CSV table of C-alpha atoms in Angstrom, one decimal:
chain,number,residue,atom,x,y,z
A,1,UNK,CA,48.5,137.8,77.0
A,2,UNK,CA,51.0,138.4,79.7
A,3,UNK,CA,51.4,136.2,82.8
A,4,UNK,CA,49.0,138.2,84.9
A,5,UNK,CA,46.3,138.2,82.2
A,6,UNK,CA,46.4,134.4,81.5
A,7,UNK,CA,46.5,133.6,85.2
A,8,UNK,CA,43.4,135.7,85.9
A,9,UNK,CA,41.6,134.2,82.9
A,10,UNK,CA,42.4,130.6,84.1
A,11,UNK,CA,41.6,131.4,87.7
A,12,UNK,CA,45.1,130.6,89.1
A,13,UNK,CA,47.7,132.8,90.7
A,14,UNK,CA,50.8,134.0,88.9
A,15,UNK,CA,52.8,132.1,91.5
A,16,UNK,CA,51.0,128.9,90.5
A,17,UNK,CA,51.6,129.6,86.8
A,18,UNK,CA,55.3,130.0,87.5
A,19,UNK,CA,55.3,126.8,89.5
A,20,UNK,CA,53.8,124.9,86.5
A,21,UNK,CA,56.6,126.3,84.4
A,22,UNK,CA,59.3,125.3,87.0
A,23,UNK,CA,58.1,121.7,87.3
A,24,UNK,CA,57.7,121.3,83.5
A,25,UNK,CA,54.0,120.6,83.3
A,26,UNK,CA,53.4,123.9,81.4
A,27,UNK,CA,55.9,124.8,78.7
A,28,UNK,CA,57.2,128.3,78.8
A,29,UNK,CA,56.0,130.5,75.9
A,30,UNK,CA,58.4,132.6,73.9
A,31,UNK,CA,59.3,136.0,75.2
A,32,UNK,CA,58.6,139.4,73.5
A,33,UNK,CA,61.4,141.9,72.8
A,34,UNK,CA,60.7,143.5,76.2
A,35,UNK,CA,61.4,140.2,78.0
A,36,UNK,CA,57.9,139.4,79.0
A,37,UNK,CA,56.3,136.1,78.2
A,38,UNK,CA,53.6,136.1,75.4
A,39,UNK,CA,50.8,133.6,76.0
A,40,UNK,CA,48.3,132.5,73.4
A,41,UNK,CA,44.8,131.0,73.6
A,42,UNK,CA,46.4,127.6,73.1
A,43,UNK,CA,48.4,128.2,76.3
A,44,UNK,CA,45.2,129.2,78.1
A,45,UNK,CA,43.5,125.9,77.0
A,46,UNK,CA,46.4,123.9,78.2
A,47,UNK,CA,46.5,125.8,81.5
A,48,UNK,CA,42.8,125.1,82.0
A,49,UNK,CA,43.3,121.4,81.4
A,50,UNK,CA,46.2,121.3,83.9
A,51,UNK,CA,44.1,123.1,86.4
A,52,UNK,CA,41.2,120.7,86.1
A,53,UNK,CA,43.5,117.7,86.5
A,54,UNK,CA,45.2,119.2,89.5
A,55,UNK,CA,41.9,120.0,91.1
A,56,UNK,CA,41.0,116.3,90.9
A,57,UNK,CA,44.1,115.6,92.9
A,58,UNK,CA,46.2,114.1,90.1
A,59,UNK,CA,49.9,114.6,90.8
A,60,UNK,CA,51.7,117.1,88.6
A,61,UNK,CA,54.2,114.5,87.4
A,62,UNK,CA,51.3,112.4,86.1
A,63,UNK,CA,49.7,115.2,84.1
A,64,UNK,CA,52.0,115.5,81.1
A,65,UNK,CA,51.5,111.8,80.1
A,66,UNK,CA,47.8,112.2,80.5
A,67,UNK,CA,47.7,115.3,78.4
A,68,UNK,CA,49.8,113.7,75.6
A,69,UNK,CA,48.2,110.3,75.3
A,70,UNK,CA,45.4,109.8,77.8
A,71,UNK,CA,46.2,106.1,77.9
A,72,UNK,CA,46.7,106.1,81.6
A,73,UNK,CA,43.6,108.0,82.3
A,74,UNK,CA,41.5,105.1,83.6
A,75,UNK,CA,44.3,103.7,85.8
A,76,UNK,CA,45.1,107.1,87.3
A,77,UNK,CA,41.4,107.9,88.0
A,78,UNK,CA,40.9,104.4,89.6
A,79,UNK,CA,43.9,105.0,91.8
A,80,UNK,CA,42.8,108.5,92.6
A,81,UNK,CA,39.3,107.3,93.5
A,82,UNK,CA,40.7,104.6,95.9
A,83,UNK,CA,42.9,107.2,97.5
A,84,UNK,CA,40.0,109.6,98.0
A,85,UNK,CA,37.8,106.8,99.4
A,86,UNK,CA,40.5,106.1,101.9
A,87,UNK,CA,40.7,109.8,102.9
A,88,UNK,CA,37.0,109.9,103.4
A,89,UNK,CA,37.1,106.9,105.6
A,90,UNK,CA,39.9,108.4,107.7
A,91,UNK,CA,38.1,111.8,107.9
A,92,UNK,CA,34.9,110.0,108.9
A,93,UNK,CA,36.7,108.2,111.7
A,94,UNK,CA,38.3,111.5,112.9
A,95,UNK,CA,34.9,113.1,113.0
A,96,UNK,CA,33.5,110.2,115.0
A,97,UNK,CA,36.4,110.5,117.5
A,98,UNK,CA,35.8,114.2,117.9
A,99,UNK,CA,32.1,113.5,118.6
A,100,UNK,CA,33.0,111.0,121.3
A,101,UNK,CA,35.4,113.5,122.9
A,102,UNK,CA,32.8,116.3,122.8
A,103,UNK,CA,30.1,114.1,124.3
A,104,UNK,CA,32.4,113.0,127.1
A,105,UNK,CA,33.8,116.5,127.8
A,106,UNK,CA,37.2,115.0,127.3
A,107,UNK,CA,40.4,116.9,126.3
A,108,UNK,CA,41.5,116.6,122.7
A,109,UNK,CA,44.6,114.6,123.6
A,110,UNK,CA,42.4,111.8,125.1
A,111,UNK,CA,42.3,108.5,123.2
A,112,UNK,CA,38.7,108.2,121.9
A,113,UNK,CA,38.4,104.7,123.4
A,114,UNK,CA,38.9,106.2,126.9
A,115,UNK,CA,36.9,109.4,126.4
A,116,UNK,CA,34.0,108.1,128.5
A,117,UNK,CA,36.2,107.3,131.5
A,118,UNK,CA,38.6,110.2,131.3
A,119,UNK,CA,36.1,112.9,130.4
A,120,UNK,CA,34.7,115.6,132.7
A,121,UNK,CA,33.2,114.0,135.8
A,122,UNK,CA,34.6,110.6,135.2
A,123,UNK,CA,36.9,108.7,137.6
A,124,UNK,CA,36.3,111.1,140.5
A,125,UNK,CA,36.0,114.3,138.4
A,126,UNK,CA,35.9,117.5,140.5
A,127,UNK,CA,36.2,115.5,143.7
A,128,UNK,CA,39.9,115.0,143.1
A,129,UNK,CA,42.7,117.6,142.9
A,130,UNK,CA,43.6,118.7,139.4
A,131,UNK,CA,47.1,117.3,139.7
A,132,UNK,CA,45.7,113.8,140.5
A,133,UNK,CA,43.4,113.9,137.6
A,134,UNK,CA,46.3,114.9,135.4
A,135,UNK,CA,48.4,112.0,136.6
A,136,UNK,CA,45.6,109.6,135.9
A,137,UNK,CA,45.3,110.9,132.3
A,138,UNK,CA,49.0,110.8,131.7
A,139,UNK,CA,49.2,107.2,133.0
A,140,UNK,CA,46.3,106.2,130.8
A,141,UNK,CA,48.0,107.9,127.8
A,142,UNK,CA,51.2,106.0,128.4
A,143,UNK,CA,49.4,102.7,128.7
A,144,UNK,CA,47.2,103.2,125.7
A,145,UNK,CA,50.2,104.1,123.6
A,146,UNK,CA,52.3,101.1,124.6
A,147,UNK,CA,49.6,98.4,124.8
A,148,UNK,CA,48.5,96.3,121.8
A,149,UNK,CA,45.0,96.2,120.5
A,150,UNK,CA,43.9,93.5,123.0
A,151,UNK,CA,45.6,95.4,125.9
A,152,UNK,CA,43.8,98.6,124.9
A,153,UNK,CA,40.5,96.8,124.9
A,154,UNK,CA,41.3,95.4,128.4
A,155,UNK,CA,42.3,98.8,129.6
A,156,UNK,CA,39.0,100.4,128.4
A,157,UNK,CA,37.1,97.6,130.0
A,158,UNK,CA,38.9,98.0,133.3
A,159,UNK,CA,38.4,101.8,133.3
A,160,UNK,CA,34.7,101.3,132.6
A,161,UNK,CA,34.4,99.1,135.7
A,162,UNK,CA,36.3,101.7,137.8
A,163,UNK,CA,33.9,104.5,136.8
A,164,UNK,CA,30.7,102.6,137.6
A,165,UNK,CA,28.8,104.5,140.3
A,166,UNK,CA,29.2,101.7,142.9
A,167,UNK,CA,32.9,101.6,142.5
A,168,UNK,CA,33.7,105.2,141.7
A,169,UNK,CA,32.9,106.5,145.1
A,170,UNK,CA,35.3,104.0,146.7
A,171,UNK,CA,38.1,104.6,144.2
A,172,UNK,CA,37.7,108.4,144.5
A,173,UNK,CA,38.1,108.3,148.3
A,174,UNK,CA,41.1,105.9,148.1
A,175,UNK,CA,42.7,108.0,145.4
A,176,UNK,CA,42.3,111.1,147.5
A,177,UNK,CA,44.0,109.2,150.4
A,178,UNK,CA,46.8,108.2,148.1
A,179,UNK,CA,47.3,111.8,146.9
A,180,UNK,CA,47.4,112.9,150.6
A,181,UNK,CA,50.2,110.5,151.6
A,182,UNK,CA,53.1,112.5,153.1
A,183,UNK,CA,56.6,111.6,152.0
A,184,UNK,CA,57.3,110.2,155.4
A,185,UNK,CA,54.0,108.4,155.9
A,186,UNK,CA,54.4,105.4,158.3
A,187,UNK,CA,54.4,101.8,157.0
A,188,UNK,CA,51.1,101.2,158.9
A,189,UNK,CA,49.3,103.9,156.9
A,190,UNK,CA,50.7,102.6,153.7
A,191,UNK,CA,49.6,99.1,154.4
A,192,UNK,CA,46.1,100.2,155.4
A,193,UNK,CA,45.8,101.9,152.1
A,194,UNK,CA,47.1,98.9,150.2
A,195,UNK,CA,44.5,96.7,152.0
A,196,UNK,CA,41.7,99.1,151.1
A,197,UNK,CA,42.8,99.3,147.5
A,198,UNK,CA,43.1,95.5,147.2
A,199,UNK,CA,39.6,95.1,148.6
A,200,UNK,CA,38.3,97.3,145.7
A,201,UNK,CA,40.5,95.6,143.1
A,202,UNK,CA,39.2,92.2,144.2
A,203,UNK,CA,35.8,93.0,142.8
A,204,UNK,CA,37.2,94.0,139.3
A,205,UNK,CA,37.9,91.8,136.3
A,206,UNK,CA,41.6,92.2,135.6
A,207,UNK,CA,41.6,89.8,132.6
A,208,UNK,CA,44.0,90.9,129.9
A,209,UNK,CA,46.7,92.3,132.3
A,210,UNK,CA,48.3,88.9,133.2
A,211,UNK,CA,51.2,89.2,130.8
A,212,UNK,CA,51.9,92.9,130.4
A,213,UNK,CA,55.2,93.7,128.6
A,214,UNK,CA,57.9,94.4,131.2
A,215,UNK,CA,58.9,97.5,129.2
A,216,UNK,CA,55.5,99.0,130.0
A,217,UNK,CA,56.1,98.4,133.7
A,218,UNK,CA,59.5,100.1,133.4
A,219,UNK,CA,58.0,103.1,131.7
A,220,UNK,CA,55.3,103.4,134.4
A,221,UNK,CA,58.0,103.1,137.1
A,222,UNK,CA,60.0,106.0,135.5
A,223,UNK,CA,56.8,108.1,135.4
A,224,UNK,CA,56.1,107.3,139.1
A,225,UNK,CA,59.6,108.4,140.1
A,226,UNK,CA,59.1,111.7,138.4
A,227,UNK,CA,55.7,112.7,140.0
A,228,UNK,CA,55.2,110.8,143.2
A,229,UNK,CA,56.9,111.0,146.6
A,230,UNK,CA,58.6,108.2,148.5
A,231,UNK,CA,55.6,107.0,150.4
A,232,UNK,CA,53.4,107.0,147.3
A,233,UNK,CA,56.0,105.0,145.3
A,234,UNK,CA,56.3,102.6,148.2
A,235,UNK,CA,52.5,102.2,148.2
A,236,UNK,CA,52.4,101.4,144.5
A,237,UNK,CA,55.2,98.9,144.8
A,238,UNK,CA,53.4,97.1,147.7
A,239,UNK,CA,50.1,97.1,145.9
A,240,UNK,CA,51.6,95.8,142.7
A,241,UNK,CA,53.2,93.0,144.7
A,242,UNK,CA,50.1,91.9,146.5
A,243,UNK,CA,48.0,92.0,143.3
A,244,UNK,CA,50.6,90.0,141.3
A,245,UNK,CA,51.0,87.4,144.1
A,246,UNK,CA,47.4,87.3,145.1
A,247,UNK,CA,48.4,87.8,148.7
A,248,UNK,CA,47.1,90.1,151.4
A,249,UNK,CA,49.5,92.5,153.2
A,250,UNK,CA,50.2,91.9,156.8
A,251,UNK,CA,47.7,93.5,159.2
A,252,UNK,CA,49.0,96.9,159.9
A,253,UNK,CA,49.9,97.9,163.4
A,254,UNK,CA,47.3,100.3,164.9
């Protein structure tokens, strides 16, 4: 048999056959006078055994010792079974994440834990400009990536509160006002918006955000500088201050 014939009989490609030769798992047979390899039925049997082991997922460098002695068969199969069990668990988790994203109408890059609050219609949905929704998603992605497990749970809990029907209408209206802030908006307008936001935040449970890593704050500041105008950044700075200090901004001048 030549290489094409034995490959066809074994159900592998000629390229795979040559790869087995190159890595040393399948010895090369002698060549005929015309330079072509001459395979025997024994070569076919060995190739079939290699194919079966490879299909199980056994690494090629493990196969020669198994073929020679079989002593490591149980250990290799146990290890392979554990690896496959882990893969099944990871794939099952991925499918569950996909299902959550689909159910929420969320984009594929949304953390599954936040799918319900960042999906279509959540947190203002179509009532807010697309760029505002995009900013919200990007901030949530940054936070989710940098927070630890407890912080992520706190973030999901906070976003669930924000998207409750009784709160969502207020936050949507205030977010729209924030988006409409002109770069040269007067201090009085900024302070009125801070007061309005603080009123809403006062009804939310902010547990879990008391000791946020300063590096996260620096990251968010860098993001804000890249997407928001001067008045919007000033608003965020004032809001952060009054929330952290538990104070109320001075009454704005009418």
